[in-house]
XYZ file of C-alpha atoms in Angstrom:
681
model
C 1.346 49.002 -45.995
C -1.728 47.079 -44.872
C -0.043 45.585 -42.094
C 1.264 48.994 -40.908
C -2.216 50.470 -41.043
C -3.688 47.558 -39.064
C -1.125 48.112 -36.371
C -1.854 51.817 -36.398
C -5.446 51.198 -36.144
C -4.845 48.520 -33.273
C -2.751 51.364 -31.191
C -5.127 53.940 -31.721
C -8.070 51.954 -30.385
C -5.939 51.003 -27.440
C -4.984 54.477 -26.795
C -8.508 56.131 -27.210
C -10.595 53.358 -26.115
C -12.751 53.658 -29.026
C -14.363 50.307 -30.347
C -16.300 51.641 -33.393
C -14.292 50.291 -36.357
C -15.690 53.027 -38.926
C -15.125 56.023 -36.817
C -11.464 54.893 -35.743
C -11.004 54.412 -39.701
C -12.522 57.751 -40.765
C -10.484 59.695 -38.014
C -7.190 58.081 -38.894
C -8.099 58.684 -42.772
C -8.487 62.341 -41.880
C -4.988 62.462 -40.525
C -3.241 60.600 -42.983
C -2.782 57.726 -40.800
C -0.612 59.462 -38.604
C -1.223 58.109 -34.906
C 0.031 60.986 -33.001
C -1.950 63.346 -34.701
C -5.227 61.276 -34.814
C -4.695 60.847 -31.123
C -4.319 64.666 -30.418
C -7.242 65.542 -32.288
C -9.354 63.355 -30.127
C -7.725 63.788 -26.733
C -7.426 67.533 -27.258
C -3.344 67.783 -26.976
C -2.999 70.461 -29.352
C -3.688 71.624 -32.910
C -4.510 68.904 -35.192
C -3.766 69.419 -39.026
C -6.706 67.437 -40.087
C -9.273 68.898 -37.750
C -10.961 66.163 -36.127
C -14.499 64.909 -34.812
C -16.475 67.016 -32.450
C -16.845 65.541 -29.059
C -20.534 64.322 -29.576
C -19.529 62.316 -32.620
C -17.106 59.996 -30.554
C -19.933 58.752 -28.414
C -20.027 57.755 -24.734
C -16.837 56.685 -22.795
C -16.025 53.127 -23.245
C -16.716 50.686 -20.932
C -14.499 50.165 -17.867
C -13.501 46.605 -19.180
C -12.494 48.146 -22.453
C -10.015 50.593 -20.567
C -8.589 47.680 -18.797
C -8.207 45.865 -22.263
C -6.590 49.039 -23.485
C -4.057 49.211 -20.914
C -2.883 45.787 -21.144
C -2.715 46.218 -25.195
C -0.769 49.497 -24.655
C 2.021 47.592 -22.369
C 2.078 44.747 -25.013
C 2.537 46.916 -28.037
C 5.002 49.258 -26.380
C 2.348 52.119 -25.885
C 3.247 52.332 -21.929
C 3.359 55.381 -20.132
C 6.546 56.613 -21.794
C 5.076 56.545 -25.229
C 1.791 58.186 -24.118
C 3.896 61.180 -22.893
C 5.584 61.148 -26.086
C 2.177 61.386 -27.738
C 1.364 64.255 -25.379
C -1.171 62.556 -23.107
C -0.593 63.564 -19.517
C -2.316 61.584 -16.709
C -3.372 64.231 -14.320
C -4.970 63.147 -11.007
C -8.212 64.433 -10.610
C -9.808 66.482 -7.627
C -13.177 65.573 -7.934
C -14.775 62.771 -5.317
C -16.462 59.676 -6.254
C -19.882 61.277 -6.957
C -18.135 63.202 -9.706
C -16.774 59.873 -11.277
C -20.107 58.525 -11.809
C -20.799 61.307 -14.209
C -18.259 59.985 -16.575
C -15.568 61.633 -18.420
C -16.017 64.605 -20.806
C -14.109 65.267 -24.099
C -12.510 68.958 -24.170
C -9.824 70.875 -25.529
C -7.747 70.559 -22.252
C -5.601 67.744 -21.601
C -7.247 64.199 -20.987
C -8.552 63.739 -17.549
C -9.746 60.259 -16.795
C -12.755 60.799 -14.509
C -15.108 57.844 -15.138
C -13.141 54.506 -14.001
C -14.102 53.144 -10.727
C -12.145 50.325 -9.079
C -13.868 47.444 -7.251
C -11.629 46.195 -4.261
C -12.422 43.432 -2.272
C -10.204 43.096 0.732
C -9.866 39.830 2.845
C -8.985 40.174 6.312
C -9.384 37.241 8.639
C -12.862 35.704 8.121
C -14.224 39.279 6.634
C -14.404 40.497 3.018
C -14.803 44.207 2.940
C -15.801 45.652 -0.470
C -14.070 49.158 -1.198
C -15.129 50.984 -4.463
C -12.710 54.037 -5.467
C -11.973 56.193 -8.474
C -8.582 55.498 -9.960
C -7.631 59.066 -9.058
C -7.755 58.023 -5.415
C -4.606 56.850 -3.595
C -3.481 53.732 -1.737
C -3.611 55.614 1.433
C -7.263 56.313 0.733
C -7.954 52.461 0.837
C -6.409 52.240 4.213
C -8.511 55.031 5.520
C -11.604 53.132 4.356
C -10.235 50.017 6.133
C -9.426 51.966 9.429
C -13.046 53.144 9.454
C -14.556 49.896 8.634
C -12.228 47.510 10.915
C -10.809 49.982 13.586
C -7.186 48.889 12.470
C -4.757 51.897 12.223
C -3.318 52.842 9.034
C 0.335 52.505 10.113
C -0.211 48.992 11.247
C -1.729 47.897 7.971
C 0.056 46.004 5.058
C -1.926 45.701 1.869
C -1.025 42.820 -0.433
C -2.279 42.068 -3.990
C -2.196 45.486 -5.541
C 0.960 45.144 -7.744
C 4.435 43.366 -7.846
C 6.354 46.419 -6.597
C 6.190 48.187 -3.274
C 4.017 51.327 -3.251
C 3.568 53.938 -0.397
C 0.308 55.625 0.729
C 0.670 58.453 -1.737
C 0.791 56.633 -4.964
C -2.081 56.960 -7.301
C -4.115 53.878 -8.269
C -4.388 55.065 -11.875
C -0.501 54.638 -12.041
C -0.659 51.053 -10.773
C -2.747 50.082 -14.061
C -5.213 48.229 -12.234
C -8.139 46.183 -13.438
C -11.653 46.999 -12.822
C -11.763 44.429 -10.037
C -8.975 43.369 -7.727
C -8.918 41.133 -4.734
C -6.649 42.513 -1.994
C -5.437 40.959 1.169
C -4.767 43.083 4.516
C -1.882 41.673 7.013
C -1.401 43.129 10.574
C 1.542 41.468 11.731
C 2.066 44.102 14.571
C -1.369 43.280 16.096
C -1.642 39.603 17.473
C -5.230 39.613 18.048
C -6.864 42.847 17.209
C -10.391 43.906 17.889
C -12.385 44.687 14.818
C -14.730 47.393 15.211
C -16.408 50.341 13.472
C -16.299 54.088 14.482
C -18.717 55.585 16.761
C -20.317 57.352 13.941
C -21.290 54.327 11.982
C -22.615 52.596 15.035
C -25.219 55.645 15.193
C -25.429 55.067 19.206
C -22.073 57.052 19.988
C -20.886 53.626 21.560
C -18.234 51.704 19.950
C -19.240 48.099 19.382
C -16.567 45.522 19.015
C -16.313 41.958 17.914
C -13.371 40.237 19.626
C -11.094 38.483 17.027
C -11.772 34.795 16.214
C -9.559 32.091 17.567
C -6.575 31.845 15.259
C -4.138 29.082 14.476
C -0.532 29.468 13.377
C 0.333 26.919 10.676
C 3.878 26.384 10.373
C 4.304 24.864 6.763
C 7.438 23.507 5.432
C 7.280 23.492 1.715
C 9.634 20.745 0.151
C 10.441 20.730 -3.587
C 13.553 19.458 -5.297
C 15.375 18.618 -1.837
C 15.167 22.158 -0.971
C 12.816 23.651 1.565
C 10.876 26.775 2.192
C 9.252 27.712 5.619
C 6.139 29.457 6.025
C 4.305 30.814 9.281
C 0.750 31.559 8.408
C -2.090 32.736 10.658
C -5.380 31.665 9.942
C -8.984 32.188 11.580
C -10.444 28.980 12.814
C -13.465 29.226 10.410
C -11.392 29.077 7.234
C -11.597 25.735 5.213
C -8.662 23.538 4.119
C -9.323 24.470 0.553
C -8.647 28.226 1.330
C -5.292 27.249 3.339
C -4.200 25.448 0.089
C -5.119 28.393 -2.191
C -3.271 30.765 0.162
C -0.113 28.410 -0.234
C -0.709 28.345 -3.966
C -0.306 32.070 -4.090
C 2.972 31.644 -2.307
C 4.558 28.571 -4.097
C 2.654 28.434 -7.530
C 1.847 24.760 -6.768
C -1.914 24.626 -7.749
C -4.299 22.959 -5.197
C -4.470 19.913 -7.161
C -0.747 19.209 -7.109
C -0.318 19.978 -3.426
C 0.446 16.634 -1.178
C 0.006 17.405 2.519
C 1.193 15.676 5.478
C 0.768 16.445 9.208
C -2.896 16.518 9.632
C -4.059 14.566 12.946
C -6.877 12.895 11.043
C -8.039 12.525 7.530
C -9.508 16.026 6.327
C -11.331 17.037 3.200
C -11.026 20.663 1.414
C -14.533 21.350 2.868
C -13.416 21.003 6.664
C -12.711 23.894 8.674
C -9.688 24.376 10.666
C -11.427 24.212 14.285
C -12.638 20.819 13.124
C -9.367 19.133 12.110
C -7.828 18.652 15.358
C -4.996 20.775 15.081
C -2.921 21.718 18.028
C -3.396 25.317 19.435
C -1.817 27.828 18.880
C 0.420 26.374 16.292
C 0.550 23.259 14.100
C 3.144 21.745 11.991
C 2.454 20.581 8.434
C 4.574 19.717 5.448
C 3.592 20.123 1.864
C 5.594 18.756 -1.351
C 4.536 18.786 -4.982
C 2.937 15.887 -6.657
C 5.255 14.025 -9.248
C 4.494 15.811 -12.327
C 6.649 17.742 -14.835
C 6.425 21.243 -13.890
C 8.562 24.257 -14.837
C 9.124 26.489 -11.410
C 9.869 29.969 -11.729
C 13.566 31.030 -10.870
C 13.897 32.006 -7.258
C 16.913 33.484 -5.374
C 19.142 31.538 -3.429
C 17.962 33.077 0.102
C 14.437 32.485 -0.940
C 15.053 28.744 -1.490
C 16.886 28.116 1.526
C 15.511 29.228 4.895
C 17.720 28.515 7.937
C 16.538 31.358 10.437
C 13.437 31.937 12.432
C 13.499 35.609 11.038
C 12.581 34.221 7.577
C 10.111 31.879 9.065
C 8.267 34.817 10.664
C 8.702 37.309 7.740
C 7.854 34.768 5.035
C 5.082 37.010 3.683
C 7.426 39.665 3.246
C 9.981 37.578 1.107
C 7.139 36.212 -1.042
C 4.612 38.805 -1.533
C 1.169 37.694 -2.427
C 1.013 39.873 -5.498
C 4.378 38.583 -7.057
C 2.919 34.950 -6.760
C -0.295 35.925 -8.309
C 1.307 37.229 -11.453
C 4.107 34.758 -11.588
C 1.629 31.923 -12.133
C 0.420 33.774 -15.268
C 3.792 34.039 -16.479
C 4.478 30.294 -15.987
C 1.243 29.396 -17.873
C 2.211 31.597 -20.636
C 5.798 30.465 -20.839
C 4.881 26.723 -21.079
C 4.502 25.254 -24.450
C 0.953 24.395 -25.281
C -0.138 21.219 -25.880
C -3.006 20.134 -28.242
C -6.123 19.820 -26.750
C -6.854 16.694 -28.723
C -3.889 15.086 -30.464
C -4.263 13.051 -33.589
C -3.970 9.256 -33.448
C -6.700 8.913 -30.334
C -9.213 6.487 -31.729
C -11.424 6.186 -28.539
C -13.703 9.441 -28.081
C -13.631 8.960 -24.222
C -9.784 8.902 -24.180
C -9.840 11.927 -26.593
C -12.246 13.775 -24.240
C -10.373 12.960 -21.241
C -7.118 14.574 -22.710
C -9.293 17.684 -23.890
C -10.319 18.353 -20.501
C -7.279 17.801 -18.764
C -5.213 20.428 -21.335
C -8.214 22.764 -21.123
C -7.857 23.041 -17.228
C -4.170 23.495 -17.675
C -4.728 26.365 -20.160
C -7.698 27.905 -18.507
C -7.939 26.979 -15.068
C -9.971 24.570 -12.999
C -13.201 26.883 -13.427
C -14.261 25.454 -16.920
C -17.691 23.826 -18.126
C -17.887 20.301 -17.147
C -17.345 18.508 -20.290
C -19.098 15.214 -20.924
C -16.703 12.490 -21.277
C -17.751 10.068 -24.015
C -18.848 10.036 -27.700
C -21.097 12.504 -29.277
C -23.861 9.686 -29.408
C -23.427 9.239 -25.698
C -23.664 12.729 -25.032
C -26.897 13.008 -26.869
C -28.401 9.868 -25.111
C -27.576 11.717 -21.804
C -28.978 14.770 -22.515
C -31.705 14.784 -25.011
C -32.832 10.801 -25.448
C -34.271 10.675 -21.755
C -37.364 11.219 -20.047
C -38.824 14.723 -20.641
C -38.304 15.422 -17.034
C -34.649 14.775 -17.237
C -34.007 16.391 -20.639
C -31.402 19.149 -21.056
C -29.953 20.969 -23.847
C -26.780 19.779 -25.421
C -24.044 22.456 -25.817
C -21.593 21.137 -28.152
C -18.145 23.461 -28.019
C -15.983 23.378 -31.140
C -12.573 24.697 -30.579
C -9.539 25.738 -33.051
C -6.386 26.801 -31.994
C -5.609 28.734 -34.948
C -8.410 31.056 -34.295
C -7.744 34.534 -33.019
C -10.799 34.351 -30.734
C -9.998 30.966 -29.173
C -7.995 32.310 -26.054
C -10.274 35.306 -25.115
C -13.527 33.248 -25.832
C -12.254 30.399 -23.639
C -10.629 32.454 -20.774
C -13.173 35.424 -20.487
C -16.674 33.820 -21.733
C -16.753 30.175 -21.418
C -14.846 29.692 -18.167
C -16.783 32.815 -16.638
C -18.189 31.571 -13.438
C -21.760 32.752 -14.267
C -21.437 30.931 -17.811
C -19.964 27.726 -16.023
C -22.826 27.537 -13.574
C -25.570 28.245 -16.083
C -24.229 25.404 -18.354
C -23.847 23.029 -15.603
C -27.556 23.558 -14.522
C -29.207 23.618 -17.983
C -26.844 21.875 -20.416
C -24.874 18.754 -21.087
C -21.737 20.157 -22.490
C -19.564 18.188 -24.942
C -16.477 19.359 -26.500
C -14.564 18.518 -29.754
C -11.035 20.310 -31.174
C -11.325 20.937 -34.866
C -7.604 22.134 -35.053
C -6.382 18.724 -36.837
C -7.885 17.646 -40.177
C -8.275 14.155 -38.733
C -10.249 15.103 -35.783
C -12.279 17.728 -37.986
C -13.569 14.698 -40.164
C -14.346 12.541 -37.207
C -16.785 15.420 -35.882
C -18.325 16.119 -39.295
C -18.982 12.317 -39.784
C -20.526 12.069 -36.309
C -22.514 15.427 -36.918
C -23.984 14.020 -40.106
C -25.348 10.994 -38.274
C -26.932 13.030 -35.609
C -27.690 16.577 -37.135
C -28.386 15.662 -40.674
C -26.342 16.592 -43.813
C -27.386 20.228 -44.242
C -25.990 20.883 -40.595
C -22.753 18.831 -40.970
C -22.224 20.655 -44.243
C -22.385 23.973 -42.618
C -20.330 22.994 -39.806
C -17.767 21.541 -42.371
C -17.594 24.916 -44.075
C -16.429 26.626 -40.907
C -13.125 28.327 -40.964
C -10.804 28.990 -38.200
C -12.264 32.617 -38.136
C -15.675 31.446 -37.514
C -14.371 29.299 -34.548
C -14.620 28.806 -31.609
C -18.273 28.266 -31.665
C -20.697 26.856 -29.163
C -23.639 24.975 -30.725
C -26.814 24.794 -28.939
C -28.669 21.375 -29.747
C -32.461 20.618 -29.057
C -34.793 17.932 -29.988
C -38.162 18.155 -31.390
C -40.013 14.892 -32.423
C -37.157 12.512 -32.138
C -35.029 14.771 -34.425
C -31.947 16.399 -33.135
C -31.970 20.400 -34.224
C -29.111 23.197 -34.022
C -31.321 26.085 -32.171
C -28.203 28.401 -32.139
C -24.561 28.855 -32.842
C -22.729 31.276 -30.628
C -19.423 32.158 -32.132
C -16.254 33.343 -30.558
C -16.552 37.056 -31.256
C -19.529 37.674 -29.051
C -19.580 39.620 -25.775
C -20.287 37.967 -22.241
C -23.529 39.740 -22.084
C -24.670 38.624 -25.513
C -23.718 34.966 -24.868
C -25.447 34.680 -21.663
C -28.434 36.449 -23.104
C -28.528 33.874 -25.904
C -28.141 30.990 -23.531
C -31.107 32.259 -21.517
C -33.254 32.405 -24.616
C -32.450 29.112 -25.864
C -33.206 27.557 -22.263
C -36.464 29.543 -22.173
C -37.454 28.226 -25.478
C -36.490 24.719 -24.672
C -38.372 25.027 -21.310
C -41.420 25.594 -23.123
C -40.819 22.513 -25.432
C -39.930 20.355 -22.616
C -43.119 21.262 -20.521
C -45.129 20.400 -23.640
C -43.287 17.118 -23.737
C -43.587 16.294 -20.062
C -47.578 17.052 -20.438
C -47.488 14.845 -23.485
C -45.448 12.175 -21.819
C -47.516 12.249 -18.846
C -50.920 11.891 -20.707
C -49.161 8.870 -22.649
C -48.070 7.400 -19.457
C -51.305 7.668 -17.911
C -53.160 5.704 -21.125
C -50.569 3.271 -20.834
C -51.080 2.851 -16.900
C -54.926 2.624 -17.636
C -54.363 -0.110 -20.340
C -51.919 -1.948 -18.220
C -54.202 -2.021 -15.292
C -56.967 -3.078 -17.287
C -55.103 -5.964 -18.717
C -53.713 -7.107 -15.289
C -57.115 -6.800 -13.957
C -58.521 -9.300 -16.789
C -55.402 -11.675 -16.297
C -56.336 -11.652 -12.470
C -59.673 -12.485 -12.969
C -58.733 -15.190 -15.273
C -56.330 -16.851 -12.858
C -58.381 -16.045 -9.669
C -60.686 -19.316 -9.818
C -57.810 -21.413 -11.019
C -55.428 -20.048 -8.343
C -58.285 -20.440 -5.836
C -58.827 -24.260 -6.632
C -55.259 -24.895 -6.744
C -54.545 -23.075 -3.476
C -57.365 -25.189 -1.779
C -56.035 -28.508 -3.237
C -52.534 -27.607 -1.995
C -53.630 -26.506 1.279
C -55.695 -29.918 1.708
C -52.849 -31.874 0.810
C -50.435 -29.948 3.117
C -53.042 -30.602 5.902
C -53.182 -34.053 5.539
C -49.418 -34.640 4.964
C -48.898 -32.778 8.359
C -51.327 -34.749 10.210
C -49.756 -37.886 8.823
C -46.266 -36.525 9.826
C -47.268 -35.455 13.410
C -48.921 -38.915 13.802
C -45.653 -40.844 12.804
C -43.412 -38.434 14.724
C -45.449 -39.048 17.945
C -45.475 -42.712 17.675
C -41.597 -42.523 16.841
C -40.975 -40.536 19.635
C -43.065 -42.520 22.037
C -41.119 -45.765 20.972
C -37.984 -43.911 21.396
C -38.900 -42.828 24.772
C -39.838 -46.088 25.880
C -36.953 -47.863 24.401
C -34.539 -45.304 26.393
C -36.566 -45.729 29.569
C -36.087 -49.405 29.430
C -32.397 -49.334 28.667
C -32.055 -46.918 31.344
C -33.783 -49.356 33.866
C -31.891 -51.886 32.656
C -28.664 -49.929 33.273
C -29.829 -49.116 36.793
C -30.573 -52.653 37.556
C -27.315 -53.737 36.331
C -25.329 -51.038 38.170
C -27.399 -51.512 41.345
C -25.441 -54.772 41.917
C -22.122 -52.921 41.828
C -23.111 -50.408 44.461
C -21.461 -51.425 47.839
C -23.734 -52.091 50.847
C -24.677 -49.144 52.919
C -22.740 -49.382 56.166
C -25.156 -49.583 59.333
C -25.337 -46.454 61.701
C -23.468 -48.219 64.377
C -20.349 -48.765 62.152
C -17.164 -48.454 63.633
C -15.661 -47.356 60.387
C -15.407 -43.906 59.087
C -18.818 -43.345 57.566
C -19.770 -40.503 55.077
C -23.381 -39.178 55.585
C -24.560 -37.833 52.441
C -27.806 -36.067 51.380
C -28.869 -35.762 47.918
C -31.058 -32.924 46.749
C -32.690 -34.178 43.603
C -35.267 -32.109 41.478
C -38.813 -31.703 42.256
C -37.768 -31.267 45.886
C -37.059 -34.770 46.889
C -34.304 -35.643 49.664
C -32.203 -38.635 49.387
C -29.811 -40.054 52.210
C -27.147 -42.663 52.109
C -24.268 -43.429 53.864
C -20.905 -44.523 52.285
C -17.485 -45.644 53.719
C -14.837 -42.758 53.638
C -12.774 -45.012 51.461
C -15.497 -45.582 48.826
C -14.550 -43.754 45.790
C -16.566 -41.466 43.442
C -17.561 -44.067 41.093
C -19.530 -45.885 43.830
C -21.428 -42.569 44.498
C -22.299 -42.045 40.752
C -23.364 -45.736 40.520
C -25.696 -45.369 43.280
C -27.373 -42.401 41.851
C -27.630 -44.199 38.493
C -29.333 -47.001 40.378
C -31.738 -44.798 41.636
C -32.566 -43.630 37.788
C -30.216 -40.328 38.156
C -27.978 -41.021 35.137
C -24.659 -39.186 34.783
C -25.305 -38.230 31.246
C -28.737 -36.561 32.319
C -27.516 -34.999 35.709
C -24.739 -33.167 37.155
C -23.649 -33.763 40.886
C -22.653 -30.395 42.669
C -21.340 -29.770 45.863
C -22.647 -26.496 47.739
C -19.553 -24.883 48.994
C -17.380 -24.621 47.238
C -19.366 -25.409 44.077
C -17.826 -28.367 42.238
C -19.152 -30.484 39.593
C -18.203 -34.151 40.993
C -19.485 -35.659 37.804
C -16.908 -34.309 35.682
C -14.157 -35.511 37.964
C -11.802 -38.479 38.338
C -14.207 -41.298 39.502
C -11.280 -43.023 41.253
C -10.956 -40.351 43.887
C -12.277 -41.563 47.503
C -14.964 -39.568 49.188
C -12.575 -38.659 51.975
C -10.289 -37.015 49.241
C -13.201 -35.113 47.796
C -13.621 -34.050 51.202
C -17.217 -35.526 51.660
C -16.327 -37.077 54.962
C -17.943 -36.996 57.291
C -21.043 -35.583 55.730
C -22.204 -33.215 52.843
C -25.143 -32.117 50.962
C -25.058 -32.757 47.288
C -27.462 -31.151 44.743
C -28.538 -32.968 41.321
C -29.024 -30.715 38.567
C -30.438 -31.513 35.182
C -28.167 -31.125 32.295
């Protein structure tokens, strides 16, 4: 009986959107826990046997987010549109405009008329995001009218993707689509190749239509290969789109997350932050291939004609076959259908390995947008956050998870992984996590908590039941003691969680600033003391160093003088000895030089002129049959040794001293006369 009443209470809250538990219980009690009569008494669908609460006791309209949750709950519990019709609830479109919506719904004796829910659309078109806010009583065509006004794209040329999985026409009422409060839409214009985006004259205010010409577009012809089957996509992207945006769009079409996509076909190495115009793509189209990294994955079933693409028509109409909204929802179905693994299995003794597994599985469950969990032990996390210089100190956030908690999924997906919470934690906190689902891991955490937070706090943590989890412990440090300053449990709202985080940071910043000032004063005192000690030591060592330096300088000067004198003597002796050797060689070789033929000689005579260094000119006659060795011996006898000088002809320039000395002067073309140059080596 208790379980039946719990279910009736849940159904009643889902239908009416009333969060007050006591109010719902009182209403149901007055109607003997008859769901239909209780709903009718509140919604005004006919007479109620039990009376009912007057409208002013019901309170204000529930938040729009609650209406979203209620719609999801209705579907999950079998209270969809057919069930509501059975209860007498008729959803009637309102004739009021958006201004009337803002005033909120009013409860009356007439059939319920939802007037207060506004839906926020963000329409992505090329490189623009157009915000559109409409009441859920408006139609799909109204969205297109606004886009036509904003962009100048005719309604009949617009294709909206991202509303729901099925096709809808312009007359469809938004309320009938059960949309959430916020929805991202994608506007496609396949019939317009390069549109001009403009606004109407009335919006420009000058009576002249101002147009912004469309940016340059790339057509990416993407071949997706998976399990030996292929799917082809022909997608157009603005040149300012990033690689990551392209990958995210492909994710919506293939269910392959960005981190598992393997791309080939880029003309150069690229990163996710690169824009298309900077990637060296072929214009106007570029071919790419995508495969899935080798991991275990359960893909959604697909029709045969979706898996095998053989025609150009399917290539051009890929977006028709794979609607964006279908793939957005199919990923959720995949995640929910996959059997969840433990965030932190038993038997992992190393905290770092355990946290790596926790982070990986947490991302698989709740997506990549999650807090950056510190990988390491609790002691390491404390050292990283609290036991550092005051200027670098951060609060420590310890997230305790329990899979058996009824709040775990909602807390993680809607609060802990909310972008604002993630950003705030990353800036002001070091976030560490632990899974208390298993007894073994729970004991390990309590032991660590006892060491770092004291037995009182550890005892309180040990007493946490699954209903009190998940929890986010906020840890600060005061006077060398770690202190739990707040415990945020899983049943809080997003606003409350953010408020408590901000409050904790504000209090911590005050303490941190005081610690910084104290640390600066202490460092200043230490610095003065160190400077005084250093000055004293310097004064003691100054005279000693001065005397030692003078002695070393004198010794060096004396040794240098002695060394220079010794080297000078040695150099002069070597020079004299070398000169004597050269003179002896010159005299010895002079005897081997053939006599100079007279000018009146009838033999063939070579007249040679030698330009020696310092501008001197030597003249000598040789017989044409004398060889090169005789010429070099002559020069040696004159003091120009072969190892010190090169003998060069003028034209063509040749080094005779490096040639075979047995060649005759005639062979070397020095006959009948030649001018030779002596160059020092």
